PDB file of C-alpha atoms in Angstrom:
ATOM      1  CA  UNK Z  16      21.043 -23.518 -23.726  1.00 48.00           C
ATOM      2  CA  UNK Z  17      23.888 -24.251 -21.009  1.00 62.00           C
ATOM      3  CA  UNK Z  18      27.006 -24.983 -22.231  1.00 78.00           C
ATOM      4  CA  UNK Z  19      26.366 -25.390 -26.095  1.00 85.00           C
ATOM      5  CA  UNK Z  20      29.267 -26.050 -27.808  1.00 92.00           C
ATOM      6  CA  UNK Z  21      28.361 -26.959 -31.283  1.00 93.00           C
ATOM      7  CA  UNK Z  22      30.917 -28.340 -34.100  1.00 94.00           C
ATOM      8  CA  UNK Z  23      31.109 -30.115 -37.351  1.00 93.00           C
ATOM      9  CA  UNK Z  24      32.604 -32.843 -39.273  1.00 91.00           C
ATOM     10  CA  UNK Z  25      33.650 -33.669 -43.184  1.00 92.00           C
ATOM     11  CA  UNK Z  26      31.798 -37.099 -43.840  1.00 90.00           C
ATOM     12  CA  UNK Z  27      34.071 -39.546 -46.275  1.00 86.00           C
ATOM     13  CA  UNK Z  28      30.940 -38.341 -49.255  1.00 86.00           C
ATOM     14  CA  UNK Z  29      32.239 -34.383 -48.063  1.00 89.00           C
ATOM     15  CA  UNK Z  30      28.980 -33.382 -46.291  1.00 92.00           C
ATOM     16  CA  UNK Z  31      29.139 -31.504 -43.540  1.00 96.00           C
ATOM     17  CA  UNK Z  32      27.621 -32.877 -40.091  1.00 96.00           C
ATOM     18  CA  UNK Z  33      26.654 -31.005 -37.306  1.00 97.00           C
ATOM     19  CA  UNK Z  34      27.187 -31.787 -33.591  1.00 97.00           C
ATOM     20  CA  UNK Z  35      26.728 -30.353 -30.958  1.00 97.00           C
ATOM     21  CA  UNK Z  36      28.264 -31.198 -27.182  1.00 97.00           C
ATOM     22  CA  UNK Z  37      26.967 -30.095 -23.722  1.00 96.00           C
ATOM     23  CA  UNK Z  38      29.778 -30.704 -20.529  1.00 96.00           C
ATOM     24  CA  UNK Z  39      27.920 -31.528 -17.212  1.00 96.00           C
ATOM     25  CA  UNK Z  40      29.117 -28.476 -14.281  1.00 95.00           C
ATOM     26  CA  UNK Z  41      29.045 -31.585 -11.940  1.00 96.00           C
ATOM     27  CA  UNK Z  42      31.489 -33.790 -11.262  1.00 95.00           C
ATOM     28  CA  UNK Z  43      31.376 -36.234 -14.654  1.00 96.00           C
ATOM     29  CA  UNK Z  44      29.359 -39.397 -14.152  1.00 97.00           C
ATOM     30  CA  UNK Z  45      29.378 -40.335 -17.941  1.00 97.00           C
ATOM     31  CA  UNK Z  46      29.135 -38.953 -20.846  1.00 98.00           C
ATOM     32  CA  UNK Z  47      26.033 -39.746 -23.755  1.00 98.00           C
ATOM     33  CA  UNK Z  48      25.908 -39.928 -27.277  1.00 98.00           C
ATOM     34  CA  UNK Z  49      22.396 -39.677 -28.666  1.00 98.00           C
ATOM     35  CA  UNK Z  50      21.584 -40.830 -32.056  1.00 98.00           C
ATOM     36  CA  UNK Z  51      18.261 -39.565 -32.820  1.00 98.00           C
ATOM     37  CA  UNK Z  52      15.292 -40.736 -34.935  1.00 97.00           C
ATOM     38  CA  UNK Z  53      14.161 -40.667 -38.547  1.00 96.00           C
ATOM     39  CA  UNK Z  54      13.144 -37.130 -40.317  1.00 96.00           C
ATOM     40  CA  UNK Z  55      14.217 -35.356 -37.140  1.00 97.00           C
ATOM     41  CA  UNK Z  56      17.377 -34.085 -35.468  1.00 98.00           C
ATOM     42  CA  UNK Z  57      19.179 -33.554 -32.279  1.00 98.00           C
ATOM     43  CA  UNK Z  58      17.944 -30.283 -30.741  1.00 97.00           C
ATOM     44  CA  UNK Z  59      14.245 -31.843 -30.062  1.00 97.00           C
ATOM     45  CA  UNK Z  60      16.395 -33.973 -27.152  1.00 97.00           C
ATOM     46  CA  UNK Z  61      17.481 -30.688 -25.896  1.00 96.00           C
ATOM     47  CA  UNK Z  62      15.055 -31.319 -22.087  1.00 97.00           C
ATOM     48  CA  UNK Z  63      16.782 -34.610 -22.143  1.00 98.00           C
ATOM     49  CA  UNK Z  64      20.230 -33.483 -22.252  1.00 97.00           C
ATOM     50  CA  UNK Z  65      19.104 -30.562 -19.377  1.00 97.00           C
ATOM     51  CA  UNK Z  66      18.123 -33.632 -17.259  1.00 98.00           C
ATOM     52  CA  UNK Z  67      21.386 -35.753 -17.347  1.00 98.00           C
ATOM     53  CA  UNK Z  68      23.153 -32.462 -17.222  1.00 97.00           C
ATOM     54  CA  UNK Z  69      21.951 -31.870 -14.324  1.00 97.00           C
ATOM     55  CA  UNK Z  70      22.605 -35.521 -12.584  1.00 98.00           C
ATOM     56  CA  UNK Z  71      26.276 -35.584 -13.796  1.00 97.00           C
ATOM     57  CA  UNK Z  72      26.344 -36.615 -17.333  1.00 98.00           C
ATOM     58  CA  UNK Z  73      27.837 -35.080 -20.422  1.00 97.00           C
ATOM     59  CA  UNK Z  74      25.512 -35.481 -23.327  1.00 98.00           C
ATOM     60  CA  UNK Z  75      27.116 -35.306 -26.825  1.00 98.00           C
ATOM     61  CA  UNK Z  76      25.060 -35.440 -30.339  1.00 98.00           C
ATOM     62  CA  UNK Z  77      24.989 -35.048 -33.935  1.00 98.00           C
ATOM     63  CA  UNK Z  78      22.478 -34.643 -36.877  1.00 97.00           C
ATOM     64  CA  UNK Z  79      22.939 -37.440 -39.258  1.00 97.00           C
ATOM     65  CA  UNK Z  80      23.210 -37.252 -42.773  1.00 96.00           C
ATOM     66  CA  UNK Z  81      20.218 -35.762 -44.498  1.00 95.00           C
ATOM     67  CA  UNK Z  82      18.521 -34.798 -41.427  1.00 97.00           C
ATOM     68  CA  UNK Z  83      18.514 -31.153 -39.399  1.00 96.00           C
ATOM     69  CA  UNK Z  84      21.262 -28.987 -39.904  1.00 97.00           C
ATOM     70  CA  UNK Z  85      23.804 -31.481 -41.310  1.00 97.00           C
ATOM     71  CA  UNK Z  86      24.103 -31.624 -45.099  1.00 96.00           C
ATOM     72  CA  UNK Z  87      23.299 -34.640 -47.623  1.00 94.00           C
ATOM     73  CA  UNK Z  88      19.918 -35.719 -49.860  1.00 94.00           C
ATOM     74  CA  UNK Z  89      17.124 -35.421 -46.837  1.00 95.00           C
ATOM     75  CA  UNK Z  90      15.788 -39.212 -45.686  1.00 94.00           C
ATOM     76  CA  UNK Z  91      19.168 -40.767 -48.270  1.00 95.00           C
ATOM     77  CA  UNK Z  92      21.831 -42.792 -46.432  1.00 94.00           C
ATOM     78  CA  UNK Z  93      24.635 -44.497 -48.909  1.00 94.00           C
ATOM     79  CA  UNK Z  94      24.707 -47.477 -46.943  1.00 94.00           C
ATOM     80  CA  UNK Z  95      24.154 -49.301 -43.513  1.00 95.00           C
ATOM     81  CA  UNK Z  96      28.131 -48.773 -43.263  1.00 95.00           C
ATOM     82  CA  UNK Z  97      27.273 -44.843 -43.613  1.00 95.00           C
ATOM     83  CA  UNK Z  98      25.170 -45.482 -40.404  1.00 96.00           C
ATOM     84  CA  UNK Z  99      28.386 -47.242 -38.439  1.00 97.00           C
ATOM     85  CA  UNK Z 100      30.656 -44.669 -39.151  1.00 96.00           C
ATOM     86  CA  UNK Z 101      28.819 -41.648 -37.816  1.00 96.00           C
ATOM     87  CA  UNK Z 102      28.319 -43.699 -34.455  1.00 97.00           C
ATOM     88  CA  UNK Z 103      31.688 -44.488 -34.774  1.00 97.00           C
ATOM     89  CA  UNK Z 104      32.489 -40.811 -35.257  1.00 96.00           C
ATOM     90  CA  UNK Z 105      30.900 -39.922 -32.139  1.00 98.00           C
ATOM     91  CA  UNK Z 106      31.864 -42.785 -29.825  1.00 98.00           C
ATOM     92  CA  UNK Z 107      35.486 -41.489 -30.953  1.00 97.00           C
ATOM     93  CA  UNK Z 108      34.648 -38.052 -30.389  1.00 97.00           C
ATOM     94  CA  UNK Z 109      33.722 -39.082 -26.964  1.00 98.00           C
ATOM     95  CA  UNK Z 110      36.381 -40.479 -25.963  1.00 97.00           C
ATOM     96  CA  UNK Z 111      38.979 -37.990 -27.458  1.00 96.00           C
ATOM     97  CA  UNK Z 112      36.486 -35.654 -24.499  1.00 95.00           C
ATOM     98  CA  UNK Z 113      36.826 -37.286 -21.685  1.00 96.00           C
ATOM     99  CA  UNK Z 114      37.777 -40.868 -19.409  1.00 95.00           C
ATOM    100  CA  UNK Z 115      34.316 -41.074 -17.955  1.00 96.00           C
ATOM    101  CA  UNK Z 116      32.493 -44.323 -18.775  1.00 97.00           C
ATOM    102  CA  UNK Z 117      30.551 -43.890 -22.446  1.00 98.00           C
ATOM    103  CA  UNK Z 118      26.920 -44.496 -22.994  1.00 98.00           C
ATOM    104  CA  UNK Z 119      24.969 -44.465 -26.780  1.00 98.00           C
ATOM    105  CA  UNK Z 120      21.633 -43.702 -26.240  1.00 98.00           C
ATOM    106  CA  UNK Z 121      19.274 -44.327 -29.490  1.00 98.00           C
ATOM    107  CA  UNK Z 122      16.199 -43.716 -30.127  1.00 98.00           C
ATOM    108  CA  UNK Z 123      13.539 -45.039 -32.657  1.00 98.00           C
ATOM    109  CA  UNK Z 124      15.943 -45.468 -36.305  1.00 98.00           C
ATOM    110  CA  UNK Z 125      18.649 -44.401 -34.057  1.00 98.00           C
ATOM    111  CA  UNK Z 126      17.856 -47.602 -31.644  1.00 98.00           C
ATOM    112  CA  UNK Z 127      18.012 -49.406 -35.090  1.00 98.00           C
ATOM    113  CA  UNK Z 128      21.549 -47.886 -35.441  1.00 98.00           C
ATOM    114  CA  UNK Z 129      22.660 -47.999 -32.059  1.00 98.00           C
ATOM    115  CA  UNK Z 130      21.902 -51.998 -31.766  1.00 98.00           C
ATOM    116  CA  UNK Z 131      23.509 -52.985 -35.067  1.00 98.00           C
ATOM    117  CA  UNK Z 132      26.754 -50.566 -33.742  1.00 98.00           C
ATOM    118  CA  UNK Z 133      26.939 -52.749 -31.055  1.00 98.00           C
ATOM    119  CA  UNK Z 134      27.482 -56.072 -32.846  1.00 97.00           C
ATOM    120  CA  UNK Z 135      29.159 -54.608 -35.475  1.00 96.00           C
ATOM    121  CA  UNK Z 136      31.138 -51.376 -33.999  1.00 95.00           C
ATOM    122  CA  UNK Z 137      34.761 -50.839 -34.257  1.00 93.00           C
ATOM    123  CA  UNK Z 138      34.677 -48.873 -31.018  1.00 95.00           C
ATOM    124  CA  UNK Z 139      32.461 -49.972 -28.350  1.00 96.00           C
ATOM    125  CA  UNK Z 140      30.890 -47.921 -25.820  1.00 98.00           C
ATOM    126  CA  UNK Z 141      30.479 -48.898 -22.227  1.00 97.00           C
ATOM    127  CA  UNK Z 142      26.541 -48.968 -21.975  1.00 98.00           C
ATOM    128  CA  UNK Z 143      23.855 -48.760 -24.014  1.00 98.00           C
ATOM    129  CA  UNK Z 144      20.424 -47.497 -23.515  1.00 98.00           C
ATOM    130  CA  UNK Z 145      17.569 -47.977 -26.423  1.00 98.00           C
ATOM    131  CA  UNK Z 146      14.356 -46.651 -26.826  1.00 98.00           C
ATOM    132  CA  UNK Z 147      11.532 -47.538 -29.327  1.00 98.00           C
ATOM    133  CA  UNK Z 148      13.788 -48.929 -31.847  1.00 98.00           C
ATOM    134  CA  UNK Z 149      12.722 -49.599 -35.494  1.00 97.00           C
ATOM    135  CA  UNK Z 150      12.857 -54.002 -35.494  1.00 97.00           C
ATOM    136  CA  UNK Z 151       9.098 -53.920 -36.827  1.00 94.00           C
ATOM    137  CA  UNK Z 152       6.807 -51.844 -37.767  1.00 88.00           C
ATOM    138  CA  UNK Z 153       3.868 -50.814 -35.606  1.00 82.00           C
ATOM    139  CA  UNK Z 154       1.693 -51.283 -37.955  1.00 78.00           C
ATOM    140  CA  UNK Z 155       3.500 -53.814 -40.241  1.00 71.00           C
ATOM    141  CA  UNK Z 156       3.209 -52.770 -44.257  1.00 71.00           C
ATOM    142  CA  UNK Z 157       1.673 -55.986 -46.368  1.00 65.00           C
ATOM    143  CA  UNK Z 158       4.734 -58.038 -47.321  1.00 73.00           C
ATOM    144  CA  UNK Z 159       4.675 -57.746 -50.584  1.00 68.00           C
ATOM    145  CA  UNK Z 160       4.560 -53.806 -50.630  1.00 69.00           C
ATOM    146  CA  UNK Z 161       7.948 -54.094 -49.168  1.00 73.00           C
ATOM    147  CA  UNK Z 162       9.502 -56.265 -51.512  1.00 79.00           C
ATOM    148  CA  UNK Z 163       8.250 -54.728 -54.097  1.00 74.00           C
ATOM    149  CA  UNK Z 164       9.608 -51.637 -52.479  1.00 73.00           C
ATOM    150  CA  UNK Z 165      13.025 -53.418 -52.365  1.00 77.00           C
ATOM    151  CA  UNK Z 166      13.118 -54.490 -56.001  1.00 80.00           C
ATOM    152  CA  UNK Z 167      12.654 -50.686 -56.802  1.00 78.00           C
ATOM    153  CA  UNK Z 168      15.353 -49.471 -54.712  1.00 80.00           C
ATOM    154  CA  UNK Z 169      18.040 -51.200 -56.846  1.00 85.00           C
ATOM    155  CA  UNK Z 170      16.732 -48.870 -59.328  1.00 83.00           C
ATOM    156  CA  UNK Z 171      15.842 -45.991 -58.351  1.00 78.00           C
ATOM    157  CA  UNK Z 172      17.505 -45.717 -55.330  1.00 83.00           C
ATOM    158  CA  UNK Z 173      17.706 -41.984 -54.325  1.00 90.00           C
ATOM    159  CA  UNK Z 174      14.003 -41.701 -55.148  1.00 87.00           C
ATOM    160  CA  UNK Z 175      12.143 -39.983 -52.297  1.00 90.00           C
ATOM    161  CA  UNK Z 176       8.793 -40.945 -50.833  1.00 89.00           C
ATOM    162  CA  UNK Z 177       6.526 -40.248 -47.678  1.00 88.00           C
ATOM    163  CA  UNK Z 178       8.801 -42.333 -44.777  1.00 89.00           C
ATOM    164  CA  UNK Z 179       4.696 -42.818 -43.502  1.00 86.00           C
ATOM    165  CA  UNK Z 180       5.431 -41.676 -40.230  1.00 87.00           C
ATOM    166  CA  UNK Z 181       2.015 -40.906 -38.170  1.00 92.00           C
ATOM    167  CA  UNK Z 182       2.723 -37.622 -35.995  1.00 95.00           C
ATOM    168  CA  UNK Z 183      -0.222 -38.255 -33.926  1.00 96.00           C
ATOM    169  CA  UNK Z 184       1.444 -41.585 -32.855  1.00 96.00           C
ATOM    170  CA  UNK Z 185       5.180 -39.713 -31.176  1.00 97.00           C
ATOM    171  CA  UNK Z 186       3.324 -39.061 -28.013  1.00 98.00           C
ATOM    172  CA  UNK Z 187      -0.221 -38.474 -25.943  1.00 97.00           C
ATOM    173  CA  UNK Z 188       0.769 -34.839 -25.457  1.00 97.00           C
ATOM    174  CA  UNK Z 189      -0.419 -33.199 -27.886  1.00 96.00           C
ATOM    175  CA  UNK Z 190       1.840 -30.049 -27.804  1.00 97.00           C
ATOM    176  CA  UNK Z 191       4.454 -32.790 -28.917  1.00 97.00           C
ATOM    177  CA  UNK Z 192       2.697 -33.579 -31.747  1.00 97.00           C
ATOM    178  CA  UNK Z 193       2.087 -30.005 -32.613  1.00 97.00           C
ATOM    179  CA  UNK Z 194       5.678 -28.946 -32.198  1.00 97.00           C
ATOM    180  CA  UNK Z 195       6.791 -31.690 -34.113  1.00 97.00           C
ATOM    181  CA  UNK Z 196       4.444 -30.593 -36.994  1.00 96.00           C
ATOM    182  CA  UNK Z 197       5.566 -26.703 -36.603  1.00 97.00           C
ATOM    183  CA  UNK Z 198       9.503 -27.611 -36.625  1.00 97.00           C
ATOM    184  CA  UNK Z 199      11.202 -27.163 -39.950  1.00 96.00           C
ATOM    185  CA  UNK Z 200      13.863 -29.042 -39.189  1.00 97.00           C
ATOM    186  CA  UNK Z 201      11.958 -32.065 -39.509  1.00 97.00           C
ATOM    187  CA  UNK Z 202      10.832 -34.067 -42.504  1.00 96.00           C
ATOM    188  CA  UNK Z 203       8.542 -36.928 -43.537  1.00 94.00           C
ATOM    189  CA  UNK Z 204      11.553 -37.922 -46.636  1.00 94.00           C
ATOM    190  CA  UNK Z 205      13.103 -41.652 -46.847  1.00 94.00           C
ATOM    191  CA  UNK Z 206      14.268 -42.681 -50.173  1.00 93.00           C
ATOM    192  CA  UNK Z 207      13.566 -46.117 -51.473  1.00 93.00           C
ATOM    193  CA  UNK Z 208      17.663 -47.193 -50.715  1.00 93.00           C
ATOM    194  CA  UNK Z 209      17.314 -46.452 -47.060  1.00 95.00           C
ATOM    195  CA  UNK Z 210      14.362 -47.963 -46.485  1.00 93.00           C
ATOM    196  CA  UNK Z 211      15.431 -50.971 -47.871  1.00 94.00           C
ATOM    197  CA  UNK Z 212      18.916 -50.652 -45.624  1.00 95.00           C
ATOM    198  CA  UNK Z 213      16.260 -50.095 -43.093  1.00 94.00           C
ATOM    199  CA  UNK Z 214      14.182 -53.186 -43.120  1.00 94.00           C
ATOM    200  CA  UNK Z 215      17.165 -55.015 -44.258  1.00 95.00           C
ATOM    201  CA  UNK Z 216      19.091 -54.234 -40.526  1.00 96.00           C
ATOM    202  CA  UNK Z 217      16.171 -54.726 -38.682  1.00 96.00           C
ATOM    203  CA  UNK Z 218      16.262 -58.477 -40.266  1.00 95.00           C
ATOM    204  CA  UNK Z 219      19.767 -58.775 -39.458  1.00 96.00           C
ATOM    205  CA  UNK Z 220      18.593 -57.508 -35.379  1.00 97.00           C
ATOM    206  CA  UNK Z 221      15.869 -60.423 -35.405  1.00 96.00           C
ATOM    207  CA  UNK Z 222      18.873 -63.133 -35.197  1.00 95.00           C
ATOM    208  CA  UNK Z 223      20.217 -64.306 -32.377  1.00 96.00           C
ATOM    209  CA  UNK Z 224      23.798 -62.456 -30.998  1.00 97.00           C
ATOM    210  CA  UNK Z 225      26.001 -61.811 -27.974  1.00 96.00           C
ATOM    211  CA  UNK Z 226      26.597 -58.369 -26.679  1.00 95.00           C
ATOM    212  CA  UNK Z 227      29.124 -57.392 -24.434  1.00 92.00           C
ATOM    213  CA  UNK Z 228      28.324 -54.114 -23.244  1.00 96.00           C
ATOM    214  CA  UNK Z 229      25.039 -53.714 -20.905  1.00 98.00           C
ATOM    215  CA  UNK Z 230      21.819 -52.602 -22.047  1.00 98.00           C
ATOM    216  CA  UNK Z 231      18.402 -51.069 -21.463  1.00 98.00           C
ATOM    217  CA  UNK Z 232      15.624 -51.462 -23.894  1.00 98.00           C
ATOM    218  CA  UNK Z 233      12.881 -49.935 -23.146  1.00 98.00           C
ATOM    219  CA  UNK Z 234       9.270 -49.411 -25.197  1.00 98.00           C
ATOM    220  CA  UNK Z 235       5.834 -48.644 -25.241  1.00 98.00           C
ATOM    221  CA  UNK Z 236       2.635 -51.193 -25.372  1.00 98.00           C
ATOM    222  CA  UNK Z 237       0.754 -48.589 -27.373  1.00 97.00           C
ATOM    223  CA  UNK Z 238       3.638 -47.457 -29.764  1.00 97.00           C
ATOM    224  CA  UNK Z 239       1.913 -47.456 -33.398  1.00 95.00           C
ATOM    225  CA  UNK Z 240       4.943 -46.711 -35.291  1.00 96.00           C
ATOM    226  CA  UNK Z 241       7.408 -49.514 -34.197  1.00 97.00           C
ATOM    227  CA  UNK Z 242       6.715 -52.891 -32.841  1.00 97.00           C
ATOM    228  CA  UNK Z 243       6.771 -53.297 -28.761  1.00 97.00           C
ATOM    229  CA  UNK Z 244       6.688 -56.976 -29.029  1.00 97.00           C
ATOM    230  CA  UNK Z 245       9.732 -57.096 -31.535  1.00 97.00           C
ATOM    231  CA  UNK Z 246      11.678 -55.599 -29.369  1.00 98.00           C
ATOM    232  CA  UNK Z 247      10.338 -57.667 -26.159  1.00 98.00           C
ATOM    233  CA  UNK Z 248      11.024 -61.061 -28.515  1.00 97.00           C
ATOM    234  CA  UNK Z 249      14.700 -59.554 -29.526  1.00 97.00           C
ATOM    235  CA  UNK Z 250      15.729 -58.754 -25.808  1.00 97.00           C
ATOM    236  CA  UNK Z 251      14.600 -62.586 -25.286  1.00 97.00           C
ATOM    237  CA  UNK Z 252      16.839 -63.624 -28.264  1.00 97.00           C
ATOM    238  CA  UNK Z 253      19.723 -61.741 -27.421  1.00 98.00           C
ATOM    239  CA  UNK Z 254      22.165 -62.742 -24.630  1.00 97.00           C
ATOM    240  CA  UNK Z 255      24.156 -60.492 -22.560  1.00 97.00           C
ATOM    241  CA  UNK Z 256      23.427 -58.254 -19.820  1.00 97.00           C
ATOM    242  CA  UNK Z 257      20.126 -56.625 -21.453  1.00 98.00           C
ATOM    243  CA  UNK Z 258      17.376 -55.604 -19.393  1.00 98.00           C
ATOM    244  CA  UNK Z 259      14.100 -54.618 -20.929  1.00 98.00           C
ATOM    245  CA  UNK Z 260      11.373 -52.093 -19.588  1.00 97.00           C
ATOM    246  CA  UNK Z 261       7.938 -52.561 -20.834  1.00 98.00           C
ATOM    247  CA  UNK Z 262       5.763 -49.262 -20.494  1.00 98.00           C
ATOM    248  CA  UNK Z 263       2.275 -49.459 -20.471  1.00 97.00           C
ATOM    249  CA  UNK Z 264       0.053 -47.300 -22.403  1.00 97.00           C
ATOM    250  CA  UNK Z 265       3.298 -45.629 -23.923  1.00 98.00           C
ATOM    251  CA  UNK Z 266       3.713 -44.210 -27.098  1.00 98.00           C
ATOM    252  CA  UNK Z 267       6.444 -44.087 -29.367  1.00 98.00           C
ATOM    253  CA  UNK Z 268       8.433 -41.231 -27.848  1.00 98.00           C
ATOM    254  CA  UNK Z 269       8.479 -41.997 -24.026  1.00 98.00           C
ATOM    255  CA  UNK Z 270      10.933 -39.130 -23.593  1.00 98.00           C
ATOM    256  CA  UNK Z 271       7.880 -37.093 -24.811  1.00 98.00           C
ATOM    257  CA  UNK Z 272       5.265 -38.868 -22.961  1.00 98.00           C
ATOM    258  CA  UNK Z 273       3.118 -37.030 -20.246  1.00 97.00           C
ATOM    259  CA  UNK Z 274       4.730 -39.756 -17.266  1.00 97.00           C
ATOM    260  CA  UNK Z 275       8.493 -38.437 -19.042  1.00 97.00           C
ATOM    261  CA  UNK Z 276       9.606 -37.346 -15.500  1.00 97.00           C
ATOM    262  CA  UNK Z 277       8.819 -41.661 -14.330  1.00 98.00           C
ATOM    263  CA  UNK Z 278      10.901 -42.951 -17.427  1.00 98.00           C
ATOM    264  CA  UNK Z 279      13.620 -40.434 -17.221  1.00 98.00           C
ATOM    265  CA  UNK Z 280      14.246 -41.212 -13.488  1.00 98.00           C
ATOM    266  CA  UNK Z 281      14.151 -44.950 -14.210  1.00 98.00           C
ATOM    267  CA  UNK Z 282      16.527 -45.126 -16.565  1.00 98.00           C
ATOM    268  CA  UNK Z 283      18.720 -42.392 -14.416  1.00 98.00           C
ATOM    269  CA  UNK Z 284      18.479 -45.400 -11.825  1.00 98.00           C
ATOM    270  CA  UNK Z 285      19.596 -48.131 -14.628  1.00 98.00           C
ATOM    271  CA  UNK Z 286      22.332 -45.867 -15.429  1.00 98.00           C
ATOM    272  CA  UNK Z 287      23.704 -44.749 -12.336  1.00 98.00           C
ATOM    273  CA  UNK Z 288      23.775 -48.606 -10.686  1.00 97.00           C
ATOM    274  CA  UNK Z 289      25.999 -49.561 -14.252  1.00 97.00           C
ATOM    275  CA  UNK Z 290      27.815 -46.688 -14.042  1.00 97.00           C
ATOM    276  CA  UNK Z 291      28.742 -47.581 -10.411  1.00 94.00           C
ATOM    277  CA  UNK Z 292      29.821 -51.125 -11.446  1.00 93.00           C
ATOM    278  CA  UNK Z 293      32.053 -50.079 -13.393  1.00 90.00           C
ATOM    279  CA  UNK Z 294      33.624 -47.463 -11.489  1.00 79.00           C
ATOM    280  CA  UNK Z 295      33.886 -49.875  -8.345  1.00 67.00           C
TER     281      UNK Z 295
END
C-alpha cells in the first residue's frame, strides 16, 4: 500500500480506534475522510484511496467502533452522539494534517453519519460527497417490525441480531460479493440500540434543513439495500448547494460497480470544479 501510515485513538468509552492516513506524492488538492459502511471497515476503500491518490488528494480513514480492527461490542454504538464524535475526530485530525480544503466522503451508514455531521457537526468540513446513504431501506421492513424492534431496544439494548444485509445486493460484480463474503473483517452484527439510533437519524434526515457546505449525493436505481428515491426526495428537501447523481442500473456500492472507473471520474470532476472555487 503507498504511503500507509496507520494510527489509533482512545474513544471517551476507552476503546481503541484504528485509522489509517495515506498523503498524496502530488501537489495536495484536498484531503478525504471516508466514513465507511455498516459491518465493514476501511481497508475495502483501499482502490479508492489509490485513485484520489493519484489525482492529488490525501485520503484519511478510520474503523468505527465495533467494526474492523477498532475495538468495542461488533454492530453496538452508545449513541448517535458516539457517531458525531468519531467524524468529529477525524475532521480534526484532518485539519491538525494539513491547510488543503477538507472533504467527508460517506458511504451507505456512513452517508447516514456523514449527513447528520453536517447539520449537527462542531467542525465542518469544506465539501461533502455521499454515496448510497441509509434514509430508507431498499426494501422497507413492515412498520410494525420496527417499532416493535424499537420498544425492545430500551430493553435489551446491546442484544445482537442479523443487521439483514443482502451480500448479493453490494454490487453486479460478483468477485465483490465474494470478497466481501471471504473477508473476516466484516460482519452481519447490529444490536437492537443501534438500529433504533439508526432508523431514528434517518427520520431526523427526512426533514427539511440548510447546509452550508456543498454536496454530492449520488445513488443507484437498482440499490436493494437502501432507498434511491429517499435520497432523490431528501436532496429535493434540502437546500444548499447539493447536487444529486442518479445512476442507472446501479447497485448499492457504485465504488464497486463494474462502470466504477465512470463514477469515480465523475465525482473526480464534481470535486475538482469545488475544489477550484474555493481555491480561486
Amino acid at each position: 500500500m503507498p504511503n500507509l501510515q496507520t494510527s489509533q485513538y482512545k474513544n471517551k468509552f476507552g476503546d481503541t480506534i484504528h485509522r489509517v492516513k495515506f498523503r498524496t506524492q502530488l501537489p495536495e488538492k484536498g484531503a478525504i475522510g471516508f466514513v465507511h459502511g455498516i459491518g465493514e471497515h476501511i481497508d475495502r476503500y483501499q482502490h479508492v484511496f489509490d485513485f484520489y491518490l493519484e489525482n492529488g488528494y490525501s485520503v484519511y480513514g478510520f474503523d468505527s467502533f465495533g467494526h474492523g480492527k477498532s475495538e468495542g461490542k461488533r454492530g453496538h454504538i452508545h449513541s448517535q452522539n458516539q457517531w458525531l464524535n468519531e467524524i468529529q475526530m477525524l475532521v480534526e485530525w484532518i485539519q491538525s494534517e494539513t491547510d488543503a480544503p477538507i472533504i467527508l466522503y460517506g458511504h451507505s451508514l456512513g452517508g447516514l453519519k456523514t449527513l447528520l455531521y453536517l447539520l449537527k457537526g462542531k467542525v465542518l468540513p469544506d465539501l461533502a460527497i455521499v454515496t448510497s446513504p441509509f434514509v430508507e431501506q431498499g426494501n422497507p421492513e413492515p412498520a410494525i417490525k420496527i417499532s416493535l424492534g424499537k420498544m425492545a431496544s430500551h430493553i435489551f439494548p446491546k442484544l445482537i441480531i442479523s443487521n439483514g444485509l443482502n451480500v448479493d445486493g453490494i454490487s453486479r460484480n460478483k468477485k465483490v460479493v465474494k470478497d466481501y463474503l471471504n473477508d473476516p473483517l466484516n460482519h452481519e452484527k447490529v444490536s437492537l440500540q443501534m438500529a433504533r439510533i439508526m432508523f431514528d437519524s434517518a427520520d431526523e434526515l427526512k426533514k427539511p434543513h440548510i447546509i452550508s457546505m456543498p454536496l454530492l449525493l449520488q445513488h443507484g436505481t437498482a440499490d436493494q439495500l437502501t432507498s434511491h428515491n429517499a435520497t432523490k426526495n431528501l436532496s429535493e428537501n434540502w437546500k444548499g448547494d447539493i447536487l444529486f447523481y442518479s445512476w442507472e442500473g446501479g447497485y448499492h456500492e457504485l465504488h464497486n460497480e463494474p462502470n466504477k472507473s465512470e463514477f469515480l471520474k465523475k465525482t473526480l470532476a464534481w470535486l475538482d470544479a469545488k475544489v477550484e472555487e474555493i481555491n480561486f
